[in-house]
Amino acid sequence: MICILLVAGHGTVLEAQIQNDDTGLYSHLSGVPKALLPGTGGKKILDFWWETVNMRQLFTEVYLVTNADKFKHFERWATANDFPVENVVNDGSTTLENRLGAVADLELVVRSRGLQDDIMVIAGDMLCADQNFDIAQVIRFFRSKPGELMIYYELEESESSSSRGMVEVCPDTHRISRFLEKPRPGLTASRLASVVFYCIRKETLPHMCDYLSLQPRASDRSFGRFWEWLINEKQQDVFGMKLPTGFQLIGQVSLSDYTKWLTHYSCKQQNKPAKPITCRSYARVGLMGNPSDGFHGKTIAMSISNFWAEVTLVESQTLVLLPHPLNDPTEFGSLQDLFCISRKEGYLGGLRLLQATCKKFYQFCSKQGIALTKQNFTLKYDTNIPRQVVRSRCLMKFYNITDQDLPKPIRANFILNVETEELFITAGLQDRVVQVYEGLVYMDFSRELMEQQGYGHYVPLDMSRLPSLWLAYLSDPSDSGRIHSNIRQRWLSGEQEVVEAMKTFAQLTDQARAALQDGDWPRLAQLMDQNFDLLSGPRKPEDGGAGESGSAVKLPGSGGAVVGLCLDQDKLVSLKYLSFQQAGCVFCVLSPYNPSAQGSNVPP
């Protein structure tokens, strides 16, 4: 692949204002080409781009196109920065009036140097908010697509779409369906702005000659007009890749705009989170319908603040995953100590979940056309969840990945895939959905929805009036995945009893949703008992239930645990001190986690 840096523009506005500045603050910049003006990080703007593309393993050659007026400046820059002087191309223009136009400059290099390879094109006078993105990831994404590649970013609130080339991108295929060069207000709702940062296949390069023959005026030979023609008229396949950072082309900007964006981007770099990013994810209980979430059923689940997993991320020189001293032991008192701990707890601490999540996160972003910055971090976790499961939004916050980039329904699928595809853990989608949405959530996993859109229908429910719920669990619980695996095999084989049970679970869930909305707690308790009996088999009279002990019970989805609804506070106390203490269980009254009551809290 060949890289071409374009710096042939004639920045008359900025240059004139620097020359006429009365403050004297910019007199040393008089006559300096735009690409050689100071950028972020104490570097010239062009220095950053040269450092980014000066990689022999990625590019066989790098060319720089400039004009006759500034040629000597770039020739001296090339000598001082180990850039091959023979690769500095002069387009012969001396003024804005006799310029060739950006597309013609690119075509000049291709034709004059006989280039017959894929090309990356970058504007060398473009400010970048983050100077650490991975250009190799951009090239890999380009190679995976059957067309050209265009880089875009999401406009900041202060930026107007009428001053940029705007793209409309299909979220599934990443194909750019429409390109609008500086559209008037209201013409598009998109806030995705294209920048002069493209990958063009060698087969497409001849299209430039076709376009130039149609456009004799240099003002129409801009890349914006070229992409409008290629995408909207020629229907050429062009794909988009998002960089979670900002760009500013300073071609025809004023001195005040240049200093404003330089200050803005420099402050962003200075304010990068040296302080840790901490996110907390709360445990959940299945109130109704489970385990039908894995069988196209319906469920209701609730997040609780009694138990949580917390992940802390801080930027570092290398990427480090810190083992938890209790859950990922690496030091033991003796061989017998190792034997006893391993026999009881196995080898499945939270560290493998962190590593698998990081791997799948990078894989997801690469596939979705999101280029990540080359930043490293140290990641550690803490938890009080029995047989802990760790989840986090820290990676999204660290890499500026928005909810639009990774929507909640897709995020739940992503978390599930970490377990099922990477770690081969038997798990259902219900837990991941409630971890992402938090609160009390109704979920419909019907086959039609899952096959049509890849996820279910998720509805947050009002939880402000919930009655007292309790949880009891064994201190050494079993693995619910092993229990459910037998059900899955029976369901896949079409066993009628299991198939009908899953349909009944869904019906109970719809009835429970109505009871929750109506505040009909006796009815909810009755439905919880029915859910329990359907999964575990009918109980004997001495086992109790809503009618005997005053507390309904059901399995919440974790092995060795039950969740209950008690409408009699006196009996709730007796349950704690008699039944479950005698049975050797840990007993607690649940504290529902209501995200709508947490103000500015950001869920993990």
Coordinates of C-alpha atoms in Angstrom, one line a residue:
M1 CA 0.0 0.0 0.0
I2 CA 1.1 3.6 -0.8
C3 CA 0.4 6.6 1.4
I4 CA 0.0 10.1 -0.1
L5 CA 0.0 13.2 2.1
L6 CA -1.8 16.2 0.6
V7 CA -0.4 19.6 1.5
A8 CA -0.9 21.6 -1.7
G9 CA -3.7 23.9 -0.5
H10 CA -3.3 27.7 -0.6
G11 CA -4.5 28.9 2.8
T12 CA -4.9 32.6 1.9
V13 CA -7.2 33.5 4.9
L14 CA -5.1 32.0 7.7
E15 CA -1.8 33.2 6.1
A16 CA -3.1 36.7 5.6
Q17 CA -4.4 37.0 9.1
I18 CA -1.1 35.8 10.6
Q19 CA 0.8 38.4 8.5
N20 CA -1.6 41.2 9.6
D21 CA -1.8 40.2 13.3
D22 CA -1.0 43.3 15.4
T23 CA -0.2 41.4 18.6
G24 CA 3.1 40.0 17.4
L25 CA 2.3 36.6 18.9
Y26 CA 2.3 34.9 15.5
S27 CA 4.9 36.9 13.6
H28 CA 7.3 33.9 13.7
L29 CA 4.7 31.9 11.7
S30 CA 4.5 34.3 8.8
G31 CA 4.9 32.5 5.5
V32 CA 4.8 29.1 7.2
P33 CA 2.7 26.5 5.3
K34 CA -0.4 25.3 7.2
A35 CA 0.9 21.8 7.6
L36 CA 4.0 23.1 9.3
L37 CA 2.2 25.2 11.8
P38 CA 2.2 24.0 15.5
G39 CA -0.2 21.1 16.2
T40 CA -1.0 19.3 19.4
G41 CA 1.6 17.7 21.6
G42 CA 4.3 20.2 20.7
K43 CA 4.7 18.9 17.2
K44 CA 4.1 20.4 13.8
I45 CA 0.9 19.2 12.3
L46 CA 2.7 17.3 9.5
D47 CA 5.2 15.8 12.0
F48 CA 2.4 13.8 13.6
W49 CA 1.1 12.4 10.3
W50 CA 4.6 11.5 9.1
E51 CA 5.2 9.6 12.4
T52 CA 1.9 7.8 12.0
V53 CA 2.5 6.6 8.4
N54 CA 6.3 6.1 8.6
M55 CA 5.9 2.3 8.9
R56 CA 7.6 0.2 6.2
Q57 CA 5.6 -2.9 7.2
L58 CA 2.4 -1.0 6.2
F59 CA 3.5 1.3 3.3
T60 CA 6.0 0.6 0.5
E61 CA 6.2 4.4 -0.2
V62 CA 5.0 7.7 1.2
Y63 CA 4.6 10.7 -1.1
L64 CA 3.9 14.3 -0.2
V65 CA 2.1 16.7 -2.7
T66 CA 2.7 20.4 -2.3
N67 CA 2.5 23.5 -4.5
A68 CA 5.3 25.5 -6.1
D69 CA 4.8 28.4 -3.7
K70 CA 5.6 26.3 -0.6
F71 CA 7.8 23.6 -2.2
K72 CA 11.0 24.8 -0.7
H73 CA 9.5 24.7 2.8
F74 CA 8.5 21.1 2.5
E75 CA 11.8 20.1 0.8
R76 CA 13.7 21.4 3.9
W77 CA 11.2 19.8 6.2
A78 CA 11.8 16.5 4.4
T79 CA 15.6 16.8 4.8
A80 CA 15.2 17.5 8.6
N81 CA 12.7 14.6 9.2
D82 CA 14.2 11.8 7.2
F83 CA 11.5 12.0 4.6
P84 CA 12.6 11.0 1.1
V85 CA 13.1 14.3 -0.7
E86 CA 12.5 12.7 -4.1
N87 CA 9.0 11.8 -3.0
V88 CA 8.0 15.5 -2.5
V89 CA 5.8 16.2 -5.6
N90 CA 5.4 19.8 -6.8
D91 CA 2.0 20.4 -8.5
G92 CA 3.2 23.7 -10.1
S93 CA 0.5 26.0 -8.7
T94 CA 1.4 29.3 -7.1
T95 CA -2.0 30.8 -6.1
L96 CA -5.5 29.9 -5.0
E97 CA -6.7 30.9 -8.5
N98 CA -4.5 28.5 -10.5
R99 CA -4.6 25.5 -8.1
L100 CA -5.3 22.1 -9.5
G101 CA -7.8 20.9 -6.9
A102 CA -7.3 18.0 -4.4
V103 CA -8.5 15.2 -6.7
A104 CA -6.2 16.5 -9.5
D105 CA -3.2 16.6 -7.1
L106 CA -3.8 13.0 -6.2
E107 CA -4.2 12.0 -9.9
L108 CA -0.9 13.8 -10.6
V109 CA 1.1 11.7 -8.2
V110 CA -0.5 8.5 -9.4
R111 CA 0.1 9.3 -13.0
S112 CA 3.6 10.9 -12.8
R113 CA 5.0 8.2 -10.5
G114 CA 3.2 5.3 -12.2
L115 CA 1.6 4.1 -9.0
Q116 CA -0.3 0.8 -9.3
D117 CA -1.2 -0.1 -5.8
D118 CA -3.9 0.6 -3.2
I119 CA -3.6 4.1 -1.8
M120 CA -4.2 5.8 1.5
V121 CA -4.8 9.6 1.2
I122 CA -4.5 11.9 4.2
A123 CA -4.7 15.7 4.4
G124 CA -1.3 16.7 6.0
D125 CA -2.7 19.9 7.4
M126 CA -5.4 18.3 9.5
L127 CA -5.5 18.7 13.3
C128 CA -6.3 15.6 15.2
A129 CA -7.7 15.5 18.8
D130 CA -6.0 12.1 19.6
Q131 CA -2.6 11.2 18.2
N132 CA -2.6 7.6 19.2
F133 CA -5.1 5.8 16.9
D134 CA -4.0 2.5 15.3
I135 CA -3.5 3.1 11.6
A136 CA -2.9 -0.7 11.1
Q137 CA -6.4 -1.3 12.3
V138 CA -7.7 1.1 9.6
I139 CA -5.8 -0.9 6.9
R140 CA -7.1 -4.2 8.2
F141 CA -10.7 -3.0 8.0
F142 CA -10.1 -1.6 4.5
R143 CA -8.8 -5.0 3.4
S144 CA -11.9 -6.7 4.8
K145 CA -14.3 -4.7 2.6
P146 CA -15.0 -4.9 -1.1
G147 CA -14.7 -1.2 -1.8
E148 CA -13.1 2.1 -0.8
L149 CA -12.8 3.3 2.8
M150 CA -13.6 6.7 4.2
I151 CA -12.8 7.8 7.8
Y152 CA -15.5 9.7 9.7
Y153 CA -16.0 11.0 13.2
E154 CA -19.0 12.3 15.2
L155 CA -19.3 16.1 15.2
E156 CA -19.0 17.9 18.5
E157 CA -22.0 19.9 19.7
S158 CA -20.3 23.2 18.6
E159 CA -19.7 22.0 15.0
S160 CA -22.1 22.6 12.2
S161 CA -22.9 19.9 9.6
S162 CA -23.1 22.6 6.9
S163 CA -19.3 23.0 7.1
R164 CA -18.4 19.4 6.6
G165 CA -18.8 16.5 4.2
M166 CA -21.5 14.4 5.9
V167 CA -22.0 10.7 5.5
E168 CA -25.0 8.4 6.1
V169 CA -23.7 4.9 7.1
C170 CA -25.6 1.6 7.2
P171 CA -25.0 0.3 10.7
D172 CA -25.0 -3.3 9.6
T173 CA -22.9 -3.3 6.5
H174 CA -20.9 0.0 7.2
R175 CA -21.6 1.0 3.6
I176 CA -22.0 4.7 3.0
S177 CA -25.4 5.1 1.5
R178 CA -25.2 8.8 0.9
F179 CA -22.5 11.6 0.9
L180 CA -23.5 15.2 1.3
E181 CA -20.9 17.9 0.9
K182 CA -21.6 20.8 3.3
P183 CA -25.4 20.2 3.3
R184 CA -27.8 23.0 4.2
P185 CA -29.6 22.6 7.5
G186 CA -32.3 19.9 7.6
L187 CA -31.0 18.0 4.6
T188 CA -29.7 15.2 6.8
A189 CA -30.0 14.1 10.4
S190 CA -26.5 12.6 10.3
R191 CA -23.8 14.0 12.6
L192 CA -21.1 11.8 11.1
A193 CA -18.5 14.0 9.3
S194 CA -16.0 12.8 6.7
V195 CA -12.4 13.9 6.8
V196 CA -9.7 13.7 4.1
F197 CA -8.5 10.3 5.2
Y198 CA -9.3 7.6 2.6
C199 CA -8.2 4.2 1.4
I200 CA -8.7 3.8 -2.4
R201 CA -8.3 0.5 -4.3
K202 CA -6.0 0.6 -7.3
E203 CA -9.0 -0.6 -9.5
T204 CA -10.8 2.7 -8.6
L205 CA -8.0 5.1 -9.4
P206 CA -9.0 5.4 -13.1
H207 CA -12.3 6.9 -11.9
M208 CA -10.4 10.0 -11.0
C209 CA -9.6 10.7 -14.6
D210 CA -13.3 10.2 -15.5
Y211 CA -14.3 12.6 -12.9
L212 CA -11.7 15.2 -13.7
S213 CA -12.8 15.2 -17.4
L214 CA -16.3 16.2 -16.2
Q215 CA -15.0 19.0 -13.9
P216 CA -12.8 21.6 -15.6
R217 CA -13.0 24.0 -12.6
A218 CA -10.6 23.5 -9.7
S219 CA -13.4 24.5 -7.2
D220 CA -15.3 21.3 -8.3
R221 CA -12.3 19.1 -8.0
S222 CA -12.5 18.7 -4.2
F223 CA -12.8 15.3 -2.6
G224 CA -16.2 16.2 -1.3
R225 CA -17.6 16.6 -4.8
F226 CA -15.7 13.6 -6.0
W227 CA -17.3 11.3 -3.3
E228 CA -20.8 12.8 -4.0
W229 CA -20.3 11.7 -7.6
L230 CA -18.8 8.3 -6.9
I231 CA -21.3 7.3 -4.1
N232 CA -24.5 9.1 -5.0
E233 CA -24.3 8.9 -8.8
K234 CA -22.0 6.0 -9.7
Q235 CA -23.3 3.9 -6.7
Q236 CA -19.7 2.8 -6.0
D237 CA -19.3 0.7 -2.8
V238 CA -17.6 3.0 -0.3
F239 CA -17.5 1.9 3.4
G240 CA -17.0 4.0 6.5
M241 CA -14.8 3.6 9.6
K242 CA -15.3 5.7 12.7
L243 CA -12.5 7.1 14.7
P244 CA -13.6 8.1 18.2
T245 CA -11.7 11.4 18.1
G246 CA -12.1 14.8 16.4
F247 CA -10.5 16.3 13.3
Q248 CA -10.2 19.8 11.9
L249 CA -8.9 20.6 8.4
I250 CA -7.4 24.1 8.6
G251 CA -7.4 24.7 4.9
Q252 CA -9.5 27.9 4.7
V253 CA -10.0 28.6 8.4
S254 CA -9.3 31.9 10.2
L255 CA -6.6 32.5 12.7
S256 CA -9.1 32.5 15.5
D257 CA -10.5 29.1 14.4
Y258 CA -7.0 27.7 14.2
T259 CA -6.1 28.8 17.7
K260 CA -9.5 27.8 19.1
W261 CA -9.2 24.2 17.9
L262 CA -5.5 23.9 18.7
T263 CA -6.3 25.0 22.3
H264 CA -9.4 22.7 22.4
Y265 CA -7.6 19.6 21.3
S266 CA -4.5 20.4 23.4
C267 CA -6.6 20.7 26.5
K268 CA -8.3 17.4 25.7
Q269 CA -5.0 15.7 25.6
Q270 CA -3.9 17.3 28.8
N271 CA -7.1 16.3 30.5
K272 CA -7.0 12.7 29.5
P273 CA -8.0 10.6 32.5
A274 CA -4.8 9.9 34.4
K275 CA -7.2 9.2 37.3
P276 CA -8.8 5.8 37.3
I277 CA -12.1 5.0 35.7
T278 CA -14.2 2.9 38.0
C279 CA -17.4 1.1 36.9
R280 CA -19.7 -1.0 39.0
S281 CA -22.1 -3.8 37.8
Y282 CA -24.8 -5.1 40.1
A283 CA -25.9 -8.7 40.6
R284 CA -29.4 -9.7 39.4
V285 CA -32.1 -12.1 40.3
G286 CA -34.6 -13.7 37.9
L287 CA -38.1 -12.9 39.2
M288 CA -40.1 -14.8 36.5
G289 CA -39.7 -16.9 33.4
N290 CA -36.2 -18.2 33.7
P291 CA -34.7 -20.3 32.3
S292 CA -36.8 -19.7 29.2
D293 CA -34.5 -16.8 28.0
G294 CA -32.4 -19.4 26.3
F295 CA -35.4 -21.0 24.7
H296 CA -37.3 -18.1 23.0
G297 CA -39.3 -17.4 26.1
K298 CA -40.0 -14.4 28.3
T299 CA -38.5 -13.3 31.6
I300 CA -38.5 -10.6 34.2
A301 CA -35.3 -9.9 36.1
M302 CA -34.1 -7.3 38.6
S303 CA -30.7 -5.8 39.5
I304 CA -29.9 -5.7 43.2
S305 CA -27.3 -3.5 45.0
N306 CA -26.5 -6.1 47.7
F307 CA -23.9 -7.7 45.5
W308 CA -21.7 -6.1 42.9
A309 CA -18.6 -6.4 40.8
E310 CA -16.3 -3.4 40.3
V311 CA -13.7 -2.8 37.7
T312 CA -11.0 -0.1 37.8
L313 CA -9.0 1.0 34.8
V314 CA -6.1 3.4 34.6
E315 CA -3.9 4.3 31.7
S316 CA -0.5 2.7 31.8
Q317 CA 2.6 2.1 29.6
T318 CA 1.7 -1.5 29.0
L319 CA -1.6 -3.4 29.1
V320 CA -1.8 -5.2 32.5
L321 CA -4.5 -7.4 33.9
L322 CA -4.2 -7.7 37.7
P323 CA -5.3 -10.9 39.3
H324 CA -7.6 -10.7 42.3
P325 CA -5.8 -11.8 45.5
L326 CA -8.7 -14.1 46.6
N327 CA -10.4 -15.1 43.3
D328 CA -7.3 -15.5 41.2
P329 CA -4.7 -16.8 43.8
T330 CA -1.1 -17.2 42.6
E331 CA 0.5 -17.7 46.0
F332 CA -0.4 -20.5 48.5
G333 CA 0.6 -21.4 52.0
S334 CA 1.4 -24.9 50.9
L335 CA 0.8 -27.6 48.3
Q336 CA -2.1 -28.8 50.5
D337 CA -3.5 -25.3 50.6
L338 CA -3.4 -25.1 46.8
F339 CA -5.1 -28.5 46.6
C340 CA -7.9 -27.6 48.9
I341 CA -8.6 -24.2 47.3
S342 CA -8.4 -25.7 43.7
R343 CA -10.7 -28.6 44.7
K344 CA -13.3 -26.2 46.2
E345 CA -13.1 -23.2 43.8
G346 CA -11.6 -24.6 40.6
Y347 CA -9.5 -22.5 38.3
L348 CA -12.2 -20.1 37.1
G349 CA -11.5 -16.7 38.6
G350 CA -12.4 -13.4 37.2
L351 CA -9.1 -12.8 35.4
R352 CA -10.1 -15.0 32.4
L353 CA -13.3 -12.9 32.0
L354 CA -11.3 -9.7 31.9
Q355 CA -9.0 -11.1 29.3
A356 CA -11.8 -12.5 27.2
T357 CA -13.7 -9.2 27.4
C358 CA -10.7 -7.2 26.2
K359 CA -10.2 -9.6 23.3
K360 CA -13.8 -9.6 22.2
F361 CA -14.0 -5.8 22.6
Y362 CA -11.1 -5.3 20.2
Q363 CA -12.6 -7.9 17.8
F364 CA -16.0 -6.2 17.9
C365 CA -14.6 -2.7 17.3
S366 CA -12.5 -3.9 14.4
K367 CA -15.5 -5.7 12.8
Q368 CA -17.8 -2.7 13.4
G369 CA -15.4 -0.2 11.8
I370 CA -14.3 1.6 15.0
A371 CA -10.6 2.4 15.1
L372 CA -9.3 2.4 18.6
T373 CA -6.5 4.6 20.0
K374 CA -3.2 2.9 20.8
Q375 CA -3.6 3.4 24.6
N376 CA -2.7 0.9 27.2
F377 CA -4.2 0.4 30.6
T378 CA -4.1 -1.5 33.9
L379 CA -7.3 -3.4 34.7
K380 CA -8.3 -4.8 38.1
Y381 CA -11.5 -6.0 39.7
D382 CA -13.2 -6.5 43.0
T383 CA -16.4 -8.3 43.8
N384 CA -18.6 -9.6 46.6
I385 CA -20.8 -11.7 44.3
P386 CA -20.7 -15.4 45.2
R387 CA -18.8 -17.2 42.4
Q388 CA -18.3 -13.9 40.8
V389 CA -19.1 -12.7 37.3
V390 CA -17.4 -9.4 36.2
R391 CA -18.7 -6.9 33.7
S392 CA -17.6 -3.4 32.9
R393 CA -18.2 -0.3 30.7
C394 CA -14.7 0.9 31.5
L395 CA -13.4 0.0 28.0
M396 CA -16.1 2.0 26.4
K397 CA -15.4 5.0 28.5
F398 CA -11.6 4.7 28.1
Y399 CA -11.8 4.5 24.3
N400 CA -14.7 7.0 23.9
I401 CA -17.1 4.4 22.5
T402 CA -20.6 5.7 22.7
D403 CA -24.0 4.1 23.2
Q404 CA -24.6 4.6 19.5
D405 CA -21.4 2.6 18.6
L406 CA -22.4 -0.2 21.0
P407 CA -26.2 0.0 21.7
K408 CA -27.6 -1.6 24.8
P409 CA -29.2 -4.6 23.0
I410 CA -26.0 -5.4 21.1
R411 CA -23.9 -4.8 24.3
A412 CA -25.9 -7.6 26.0
N413 CA -25.2 -9.9 23.1
F414 CA -21.5 -8.9 23.3
I415 CA -21.3 -9.8 27.0
L416 CA -23.0 -13.1 26.4
N417 CA -20.6 -14.0 23.6
V418 CA -17.6 -13.4 25.8
E419 CA -18.8 -16.2 28.0
T420 CA -20.3 -18.6 25.4
E421 CA -17.8 -18.2 22.5
E422 CA -14.6 -17.4 24.3
L423 CA -14.9 -19.3 27.6
F424 CA -17.6 -21.9 26.6
I425 CA -19.7 -21.1 29.7
T426 CA -23.3 -22.1 29.5
A427 CA -25.2 -18.8 30.0
G428 CA -28.4 -17.1 29.0
L429 CA -29.2 -13.7 27.6
Q430 CA -31.4 -12.6 30.5
D431 CA -28.5 -11.9 32.9
R432 CA -26.7 -9.8 30.3
V433 CA -29.7 -7.7 29.4
V434 CA -30.5 -6.8 33.0
Q435 CA -26.8 -6.1 33.6
V436 CA -26.8 -3.6 30.8
Y437 CA -30.3 -2.0 31.3
E438 CA -30.3 -2.3 35.1
G439 CA -33.4 -2.0 37.3
L440 CA -36.5 -4.2 36.7
V441 CA -36.7 -5.4 33.1
Y442 CA -39.2 -7.4 31.1
M443 CA -37.7 -9.4 28.3
D444 CA -39.2 -11.1 25.3
F445 CA -36.9 -13.5 23.5
S446 CA -39.3 -14.8 20.9
R447 CA -37.9 -16.6 17.9
E448 CA -39.3 -14.1 15.5
L449 CA -37.5 -11.2 17.2
M450 CA -34.2 -13.0 17.7
E451 CA -34.0 -14.1 14.1
Q452 CA -35.2 -10.8 12.7
Q453 CA -33.1 -8.3 14.7
G454 CA -30.7 -10.5 16.7
Y455 CA -32.0 -9.5 20.1
G456 CA -35.3 -9.4 22.0
H457 CA -37.8 -6.8 23.1
Y458 CA -36.6 -5.2 26.4
V459 CA -38.9 -3.0 28.5
P460 CA -37.8 -1.3 31.8
L461 CA -40.6 -1.6 34.5
D462 CA -41.5 0.7 37.4
M463 CA -39.8 -0.7 40.5
S464 CA -40.7 2.1 43.0
R465 CA -43.4 0.1 44.7
L466 CA -41.8 -3.4 44.9
P467 CA -42.6 -5.3 48.1
S468 CA -39.8 -7.0 50.2
L469 CA -37.9 -9.7 48.4
W470 CA -35.3 -11.9 50.0
L471 CA -32.5 -14.2 48.8
A472 CA -31.0 -17.3 50.3
Y473 CA -28.0 -19.1 48.9
L474 CA -25.5 -21.7 49.8
S475 CA -22.0 -20.5 50.7
D476 CA -20.7 -23.1 48.1
P477 CA -23.3 -22.9 45.3
S478 CA -23.5 -25.2 42.3
D479 CA -23.1 -24.2 38.7
S480 CA -26.4 -23.3 37.1
G481 CA -24.9 -23.8 33.7
R482 CA -24.5 -27.5 34.3
I483 CA -28.1 -27.7 35.5
H484 CA -29.5 -25.9 32.4
S485 CA -27.4 -27.9 29.9
N486 CA -29.6 -30.9 30.4
I487 CA -32.7 -28.8 29.8
R488 CA -31.2 -27.5 26.6
Q489 CA -30.4 -30.9 25.2
R490 CA -34.0 -32.0 25.9
W491 CA -35.4 -28.8 24.3
L492 CA -33.2 -29.2 21.2
S493 CA -34.3 -32.8 20.8
G494 CA -37.9 -31.5 20.8
E495 CA -39.0 -33.1 24.0
Q496 CA -42.7 -32.1 24.3
E497 CA -42.7 -31.6 28.1
V498 CA -39.8 -29.1 27.9
V499 CA -41.1 -27.3 24.9
E500 CA -44.5 -26.8 26.5
A501 CA -42.9 -25.7 29.8
M502 CA -41.0 -22.9 28.0
K503 CA -44.3 -21.7 26.6
T504 CA -45.8 -21.7 30.0
F505 CA -42.9 -19.8 31.5
A506 CA -43.6 -17.1 28.9
Q507 CA -47.2 -17.0 29.8
L508 CA -46.4 -16.7 33.5
T509 CA -44.1 -13.8 32.7
D510 CA -46.8 -11.8 30.9
Q511 CA -49.1 -12.4 33.9
A512 CA -46.4 -11.3 36.3
R513 CA -45.8 -8.1 34.3
A514 CA -49.5 -7.3 34.7
A515 CA -49.3 -8.0 38.4
L516 CA -46.3 -5.8 38.8
Q517 CA -48.0 -2.9 36.9
D518 CA -51.1 -3.4 39.0
G519 CA -49.3 -3.8 42.3
D520 CA -51.0 -7.1 42.8
W521 CA -48.4 -8.7 45.1
P522 CA -50.4 -11.8 46.2
R523 CA -50.9 -12.6 42.5
L524 CA -47.1 -12.1 41.9
A525 CA -46.3 -14.4 44.8
Q526 CA -48.7 -17.1 43.4
L527 CA -47.0 -16.8 39.9
M528 CA -43.5 -17.1 41.5
D529 CA -44.6 -20.4 43.2
Q530 CA -45.9 -21.6 39.8
N531 CA -42.6 -20.8 38.2
F532 CA -40.8 -22.8 40.9
D533 CA -43.1 -25.8 40.6
L534 CA -42.8 -25.8 36.8
L535 CA -39.0 -25.9 37.0
S536 CA -38.5 -28.1 40.0
G537 CA -41.7 -30.2 40.2
P538 CA -44.7 -29.8 42.6
R539 CA -43.7 -29.4 46.2
K540 CA -45.1 -31.5 49.1
P541 CA -47.4 -29.7 51.6
E542 CA -44.6 -29.7 54.2
D543 CA -42.3 -27.8 51.8
G544 CA -44.6 -24.7 52.2
G545 CA -45.1 -22.0 49.6
A546 CA -47.1 -18.8 49.4
G547 CA -50.0 -20.4 51.2
E548 CA -48.0 -22.2 54.0
S549 CA -45.1 -20.0 55.1
G550 CA -46.4 -16.7 53.7
S551 CA -43.5 -16.5 51.3
A552 CA -43.4 -17.4 47.6
V553 CA -40.1 -18.8 46.3
K554 CA -38.5 -19.4 43.0
L555 CA -35.1 -20.2 41.5
P556 CA -33.4 -16.9 40.6
G557 CA -31.1 -18.3 38.0
S558 CA -28.0 -19.1 40.1
G559 CA -27.3 -22.6 41.3
G560 CA -27.9 -23.1 45.1
A561 CA -30.1 -20.0 45.6
V562 CA -33.7 -19.1 45.9
V563 CA -35.5 -15.7 45.8
G564 CA -38.6 -15.1 47.7
L565 CA -41.5 -12.7 48.1
C566 CA -42.8 -12.4 51.7
L567 CA -45.9 -10.3 52.3
D568 CA -45.8 -10.9 56.1
Q569 CA -42.9 -9.0 57.8
D570 CA -43.1 -11.2 60.9
K571 CA -42.8 -14.3 58.9
L572 CA -39.9 -12.8 57.0
V573 CA -38.0 -12.5 60.3
S574 CA -38.8 -16.1 61.2
L575 CA -37.6 -17.3 57.8
K576 CA -34.2 -15.7 58.5
Y577 CA -33.7 -17.0 62.0
L578 CA -35.2 -20.4 61.7
S579 CA -35.5 -22.1 58.4
F580 CA -32.5 -20.8 56.5
Q581 CA -30.0 -20.6 59.4
Q582 CA -30.8 -24.2 60.3
A583 CA -30.4 -25.2 56.6
G584 CA -26.9 -23.5 56.5
C585 CA -27.9 -20.9 54.0
V586 CA -26.9 -17.2 53.8
F587 CA -30.0 -15.1 54.0
C588 CA -30.5 -11.4 53.1
V589 CA -33.3 -9.0 52.3
L590 CA -32.8 -7.7 48.8
S591 CA -32.1 -4.0 48.0
P592 CA -33.3 -3.4 44.4
Y593 CA -31.0 -1.2 42.3
N594 CA -33.0 1.5 40.6
P595 CA -30.9 3.3 38.0
S596 CA -33.5 6.0 37.6
A597 CA -33.0 7.0 41.2
Q598 CA -29.3 7.3 41.0
G599 CA -29.0 10.7 39.4
S600 CA -25.8 10.9 37.4
N601 CA -24.7 7.4 38.1
V602 CA -23.2 5.7 35.0
P603 CA -24.0 2.0 34.9
P604 CA -21.0 -0.3 34.3

